[in-house]
CSV table of C-alpha atoms and ligand atoms in Angstrom, one decimal:
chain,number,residue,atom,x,y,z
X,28,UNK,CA,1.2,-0.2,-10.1
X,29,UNK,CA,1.3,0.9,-6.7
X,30,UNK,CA,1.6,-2.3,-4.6
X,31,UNK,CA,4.9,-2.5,-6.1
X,32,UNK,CA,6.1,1.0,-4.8
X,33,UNK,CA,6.6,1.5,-1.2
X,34,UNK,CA,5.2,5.1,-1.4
X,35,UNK,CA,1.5,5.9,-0.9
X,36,UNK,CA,0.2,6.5,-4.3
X,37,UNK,CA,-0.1,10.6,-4.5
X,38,UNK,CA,-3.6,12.1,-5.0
X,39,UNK,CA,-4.4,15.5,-5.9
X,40,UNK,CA,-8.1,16.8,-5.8
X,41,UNK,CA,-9.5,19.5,-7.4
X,42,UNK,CA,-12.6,20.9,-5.7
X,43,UNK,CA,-14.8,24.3,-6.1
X,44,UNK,CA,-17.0,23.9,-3.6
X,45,UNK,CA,-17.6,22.7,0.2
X,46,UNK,CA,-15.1,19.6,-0.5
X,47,UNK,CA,-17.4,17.1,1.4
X,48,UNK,CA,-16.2,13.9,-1.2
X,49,UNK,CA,-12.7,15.2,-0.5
X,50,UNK,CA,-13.2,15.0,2.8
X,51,UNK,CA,-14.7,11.6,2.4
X,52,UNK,CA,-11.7,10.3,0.6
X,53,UNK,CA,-9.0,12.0,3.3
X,54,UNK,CA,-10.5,10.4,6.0
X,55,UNK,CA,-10.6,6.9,3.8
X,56,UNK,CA,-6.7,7.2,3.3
X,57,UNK,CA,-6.0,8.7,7.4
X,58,UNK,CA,-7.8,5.4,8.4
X,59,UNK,CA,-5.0,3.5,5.9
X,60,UNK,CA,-8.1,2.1,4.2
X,61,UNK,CA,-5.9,2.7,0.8
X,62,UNK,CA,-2.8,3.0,0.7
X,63,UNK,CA,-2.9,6.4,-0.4
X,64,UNK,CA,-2.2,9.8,0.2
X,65,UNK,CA,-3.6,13.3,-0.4
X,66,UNK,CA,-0.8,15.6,-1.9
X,67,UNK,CA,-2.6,18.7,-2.7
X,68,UNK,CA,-5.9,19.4,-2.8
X,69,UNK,CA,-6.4,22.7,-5.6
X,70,UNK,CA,-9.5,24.6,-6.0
X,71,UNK,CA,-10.6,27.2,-9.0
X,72,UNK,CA,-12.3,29.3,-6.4
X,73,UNK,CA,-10.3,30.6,-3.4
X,74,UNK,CA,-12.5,31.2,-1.2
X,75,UNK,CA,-14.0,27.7,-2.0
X,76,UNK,CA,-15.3,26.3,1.6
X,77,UNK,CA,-13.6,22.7,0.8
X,78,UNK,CA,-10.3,24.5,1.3
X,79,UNK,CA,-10.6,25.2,4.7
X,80,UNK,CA,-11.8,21.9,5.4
X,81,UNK,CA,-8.4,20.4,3.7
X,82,UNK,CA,-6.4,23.0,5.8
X,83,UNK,CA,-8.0,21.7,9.2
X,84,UNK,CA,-7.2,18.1,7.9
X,85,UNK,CA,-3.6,19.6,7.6
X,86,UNK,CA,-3.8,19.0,3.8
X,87,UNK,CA,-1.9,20.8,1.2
X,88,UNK,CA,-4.1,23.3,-0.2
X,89,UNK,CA,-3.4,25.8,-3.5
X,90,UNK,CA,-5.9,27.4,-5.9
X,91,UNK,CA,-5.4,28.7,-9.4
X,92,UNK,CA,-8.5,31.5,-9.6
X,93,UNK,CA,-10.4,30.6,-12.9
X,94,UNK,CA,-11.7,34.6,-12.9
X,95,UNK,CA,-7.8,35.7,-13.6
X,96,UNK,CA,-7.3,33.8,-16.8
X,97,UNK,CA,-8.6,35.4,-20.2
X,98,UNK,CA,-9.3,32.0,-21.5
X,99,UNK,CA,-10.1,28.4,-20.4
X,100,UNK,CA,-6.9,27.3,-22.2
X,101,UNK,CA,-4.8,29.7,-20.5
X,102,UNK,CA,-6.1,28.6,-16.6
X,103,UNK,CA,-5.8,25.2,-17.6
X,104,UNK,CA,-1.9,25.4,-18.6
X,105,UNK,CA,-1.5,26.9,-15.2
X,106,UNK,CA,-3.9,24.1,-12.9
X,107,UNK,CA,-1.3,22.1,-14.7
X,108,UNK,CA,1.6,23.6,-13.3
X,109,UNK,CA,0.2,23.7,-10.2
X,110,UNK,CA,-1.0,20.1,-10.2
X,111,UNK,CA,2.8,18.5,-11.7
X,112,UNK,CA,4.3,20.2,-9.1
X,113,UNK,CA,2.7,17.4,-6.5
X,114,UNK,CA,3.9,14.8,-9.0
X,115,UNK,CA,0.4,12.8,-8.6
X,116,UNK,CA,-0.8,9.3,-9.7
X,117,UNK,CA,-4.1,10.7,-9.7
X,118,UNK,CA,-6.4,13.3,-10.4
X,119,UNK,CA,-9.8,13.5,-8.6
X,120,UNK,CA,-12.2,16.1,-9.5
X,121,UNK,CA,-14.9,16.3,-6.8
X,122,UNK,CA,-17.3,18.8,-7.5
X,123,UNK,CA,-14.6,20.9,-9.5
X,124,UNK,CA,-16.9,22.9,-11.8
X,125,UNK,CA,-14.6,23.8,-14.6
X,126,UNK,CA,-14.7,22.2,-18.0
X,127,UNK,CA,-11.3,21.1,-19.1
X,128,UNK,CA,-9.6,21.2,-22.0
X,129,UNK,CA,-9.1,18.5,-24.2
X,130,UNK,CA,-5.2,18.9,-23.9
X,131,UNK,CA,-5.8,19.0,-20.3
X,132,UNK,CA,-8.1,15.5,-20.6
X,133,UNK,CA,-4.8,13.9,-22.5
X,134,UNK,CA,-2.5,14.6,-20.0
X,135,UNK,CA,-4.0,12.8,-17.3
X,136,UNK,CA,-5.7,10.2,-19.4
X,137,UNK,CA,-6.1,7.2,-17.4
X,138,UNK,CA,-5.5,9.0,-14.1
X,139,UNK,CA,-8.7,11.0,-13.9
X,140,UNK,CA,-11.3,10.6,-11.9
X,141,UNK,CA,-14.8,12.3,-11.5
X,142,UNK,CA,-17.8,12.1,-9.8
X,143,UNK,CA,-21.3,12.7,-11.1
X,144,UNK,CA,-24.4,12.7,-9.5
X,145,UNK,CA,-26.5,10.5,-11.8
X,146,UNK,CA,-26.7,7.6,-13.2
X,147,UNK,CA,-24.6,8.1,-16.3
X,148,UNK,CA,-25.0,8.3,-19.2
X,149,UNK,CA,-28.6,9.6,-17.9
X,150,UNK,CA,-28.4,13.2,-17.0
X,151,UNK,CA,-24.6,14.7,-18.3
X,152,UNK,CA,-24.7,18.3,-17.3
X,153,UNK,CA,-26.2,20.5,-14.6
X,154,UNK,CA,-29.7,20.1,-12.1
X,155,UNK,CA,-29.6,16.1,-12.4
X,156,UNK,CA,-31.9,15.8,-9.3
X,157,UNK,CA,-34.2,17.9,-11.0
X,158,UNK,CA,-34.0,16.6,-13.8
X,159,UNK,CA,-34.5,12.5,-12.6
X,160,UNK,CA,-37.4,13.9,-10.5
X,161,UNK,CA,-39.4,15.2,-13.0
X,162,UNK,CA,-39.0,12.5,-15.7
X,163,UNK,CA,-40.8,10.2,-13.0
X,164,UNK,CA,-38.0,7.9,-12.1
X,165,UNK,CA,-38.0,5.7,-9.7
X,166,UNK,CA,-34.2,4.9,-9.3
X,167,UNK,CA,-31.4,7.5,-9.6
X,168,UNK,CA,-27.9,7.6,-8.2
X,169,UNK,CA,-24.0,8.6,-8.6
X,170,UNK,CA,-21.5,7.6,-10.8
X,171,UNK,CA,-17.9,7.5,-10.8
X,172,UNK,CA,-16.0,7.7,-13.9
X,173,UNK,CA,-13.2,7.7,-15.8
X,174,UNK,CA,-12.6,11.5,-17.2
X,175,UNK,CA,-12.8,11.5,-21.6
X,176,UNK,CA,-12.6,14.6,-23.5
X,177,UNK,CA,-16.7,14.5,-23.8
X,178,UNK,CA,-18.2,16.2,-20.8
X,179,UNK,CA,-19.4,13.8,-18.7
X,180,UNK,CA,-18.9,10.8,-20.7
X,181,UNK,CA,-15.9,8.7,-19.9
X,182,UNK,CA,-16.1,5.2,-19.3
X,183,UNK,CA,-18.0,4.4,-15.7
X,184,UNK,CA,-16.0,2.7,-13.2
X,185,UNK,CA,-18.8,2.2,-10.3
X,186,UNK,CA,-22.6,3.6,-9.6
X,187,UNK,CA,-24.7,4.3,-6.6
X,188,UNK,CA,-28.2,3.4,-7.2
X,189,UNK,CA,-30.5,5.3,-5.1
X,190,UNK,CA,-34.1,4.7,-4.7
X,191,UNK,CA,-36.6,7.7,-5.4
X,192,UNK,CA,-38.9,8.2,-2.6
X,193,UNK,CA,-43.2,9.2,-3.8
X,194,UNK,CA,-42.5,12.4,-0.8
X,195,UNK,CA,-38.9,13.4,-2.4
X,196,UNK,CA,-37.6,16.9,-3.7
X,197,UNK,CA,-34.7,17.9,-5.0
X,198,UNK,CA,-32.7,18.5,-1.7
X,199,UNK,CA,-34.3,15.5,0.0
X,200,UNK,CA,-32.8,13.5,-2.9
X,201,UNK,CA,-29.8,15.0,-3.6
X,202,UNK,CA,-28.6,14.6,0.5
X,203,UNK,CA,-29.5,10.9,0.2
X,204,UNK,CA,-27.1,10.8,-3.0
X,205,UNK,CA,-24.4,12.5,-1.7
X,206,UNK,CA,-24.5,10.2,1.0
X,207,UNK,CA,-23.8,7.4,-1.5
X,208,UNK,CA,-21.1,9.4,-3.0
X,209,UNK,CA,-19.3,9.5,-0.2
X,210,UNK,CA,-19.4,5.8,0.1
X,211,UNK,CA,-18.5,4.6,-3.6
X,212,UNK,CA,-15.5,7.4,-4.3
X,213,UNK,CA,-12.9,6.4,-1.6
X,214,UNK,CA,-14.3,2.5,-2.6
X,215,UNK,CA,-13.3,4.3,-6.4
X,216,UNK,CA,-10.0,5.8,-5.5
X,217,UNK,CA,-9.2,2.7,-3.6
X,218,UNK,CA,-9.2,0.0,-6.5
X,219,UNK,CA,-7.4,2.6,-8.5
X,220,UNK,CA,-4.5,3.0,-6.0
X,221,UNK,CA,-4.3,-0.8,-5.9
X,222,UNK,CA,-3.9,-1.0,-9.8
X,223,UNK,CA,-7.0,-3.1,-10.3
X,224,UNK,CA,-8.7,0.0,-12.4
X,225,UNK,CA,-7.3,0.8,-16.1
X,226,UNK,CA,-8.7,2.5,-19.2
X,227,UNK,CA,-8.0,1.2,-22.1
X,228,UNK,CA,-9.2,2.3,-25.7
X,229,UNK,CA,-12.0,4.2,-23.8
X,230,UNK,CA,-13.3,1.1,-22.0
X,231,UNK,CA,-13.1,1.2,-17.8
X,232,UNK,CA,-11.2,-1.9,-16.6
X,233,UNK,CA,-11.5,-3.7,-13.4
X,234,UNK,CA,-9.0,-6.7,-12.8
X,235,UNK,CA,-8.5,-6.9,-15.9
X,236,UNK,CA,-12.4,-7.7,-16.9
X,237,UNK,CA,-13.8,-4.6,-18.7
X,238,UNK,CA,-16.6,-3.4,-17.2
X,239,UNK,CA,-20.3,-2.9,-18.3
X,240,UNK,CA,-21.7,0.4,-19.4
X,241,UNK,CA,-23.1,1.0,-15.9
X,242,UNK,CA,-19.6,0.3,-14.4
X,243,UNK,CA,-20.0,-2.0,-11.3
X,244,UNK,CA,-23.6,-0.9,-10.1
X,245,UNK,CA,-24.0,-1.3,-6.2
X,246,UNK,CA,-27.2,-0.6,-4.2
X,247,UNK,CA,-27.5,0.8,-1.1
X,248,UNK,CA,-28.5,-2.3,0.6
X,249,UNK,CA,-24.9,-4.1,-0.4
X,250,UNK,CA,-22.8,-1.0,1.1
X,251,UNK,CA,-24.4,0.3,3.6
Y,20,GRF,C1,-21.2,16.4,-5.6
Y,20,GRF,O1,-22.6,16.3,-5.5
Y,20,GRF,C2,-20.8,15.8,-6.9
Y,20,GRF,O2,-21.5,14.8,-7.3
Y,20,GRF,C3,-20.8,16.9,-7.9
Y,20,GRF,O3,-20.5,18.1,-7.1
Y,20,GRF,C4,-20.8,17.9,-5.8
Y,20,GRF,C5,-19.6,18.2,-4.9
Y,20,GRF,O4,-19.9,18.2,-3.6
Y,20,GRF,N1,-20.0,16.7,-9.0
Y,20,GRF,P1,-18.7,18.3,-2.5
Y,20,GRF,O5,-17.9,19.6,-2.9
Y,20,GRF,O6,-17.8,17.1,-2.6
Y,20,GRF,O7,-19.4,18.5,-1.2
């Protein structure tokens, strides 16, 4: 894929929020840890903080305001536009909020990317620290993952497992989390811009192996 072209692979990121995983993965591709490069990053909310930390990274920045568009149909033909018009390879939602259409899944199949903060398929949806907290677990974590039309629910490509602490809350856990998130996406968007991440007939591939439900589970001991 990639390798073969002598352009950094383009990728746009949608955010609606404070773009911290964004920011993660510019920084991973300024370093020339990937041989990648952020062409746009487009957020559903304008005023969405993660915007002006793209600007300051001298990032291309554009929003398509959810709140103007009578129906999630309608805003998703125009994030389209906007996103064909930066030609990408691939697609990263980071904390973009918004569920997509299944036309919109299609389009991009193969080339989308999200990030969830659970261990998936445990907790799809909203309040997942919460939510791990009070079923008593002792282990919970991020996911990255292939994007499929059912929320939450494409193949996993690589987890975070983090460690739940007797003292913990929601916040205490959920900073400890992100932290990991910011670790596994670029490591994510990375393989994928090398060509060693495919889906094929729904299942995540890495080098060609298909990868278990979990997708390849790290701890944070191995990437710290
Ligand atoms: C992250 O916690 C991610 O797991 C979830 O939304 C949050 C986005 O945070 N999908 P940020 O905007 O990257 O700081």
């Amino acid at each position: 894929m990639k390798s073969e072209q002598a352009e950094p692979a383009r990728i746009v990121v949608l955010i609606s929020g404070s773009g911290s995983n964004m920011v993660a993965i510019a920084k991973s591709c300024l370093k020339k840890e990937m041989d990648g490069e952020i062409v746009a990053v487009i957020s559903n909310r304008p005023n969405a903080a993660g915007l002006e930390r793209a600007k300051e990274l001298k990032l291309a920045t554009d929003f398509v305001d959810h709140t103007e568009f009578a129906t999630r149909e309608e805003f998703d033909v125009n994030l389209i536009r906007t996103i064909d018009e930066h030609s990408p390879d691939l697609i990263v939602l980071a904390g973009f909020m918004r569920i997509l259409t299944p036309d919109f899944v299609r389009r991009y199949k193969g080339k989308l990317v999200n990030i969830h903060p659970s261990l998936l398929p445990k907790y799809k949806g909203l309040n997942t620290h919460n939510r791990a907290l009070e079923a008593g677990d002792k282990e919970h974590g991020v996911t990255v993952h292939f994007v499929s039309e059912d929320l939450d629910g494409g193949p996993n490509i690589i987890q975070a497992v983090v460690p739940v602490l007797d003292d913990d809350n929601a916040q205490t856990l959920q900073v400890r989390v992100q932290a990991q998130e910011h670790v596994i996406f670029p490591i994510a968007v990375k393989w994928f811009v090398e060509g060693r991440l495919s889906m094929i007939k729904g299942d995540a591939y890495f080098d060609n192996q298909a990868l278990p439900e979990t997708g390849l589970q790290l701890n944070p001991e191995s990437i710290s």
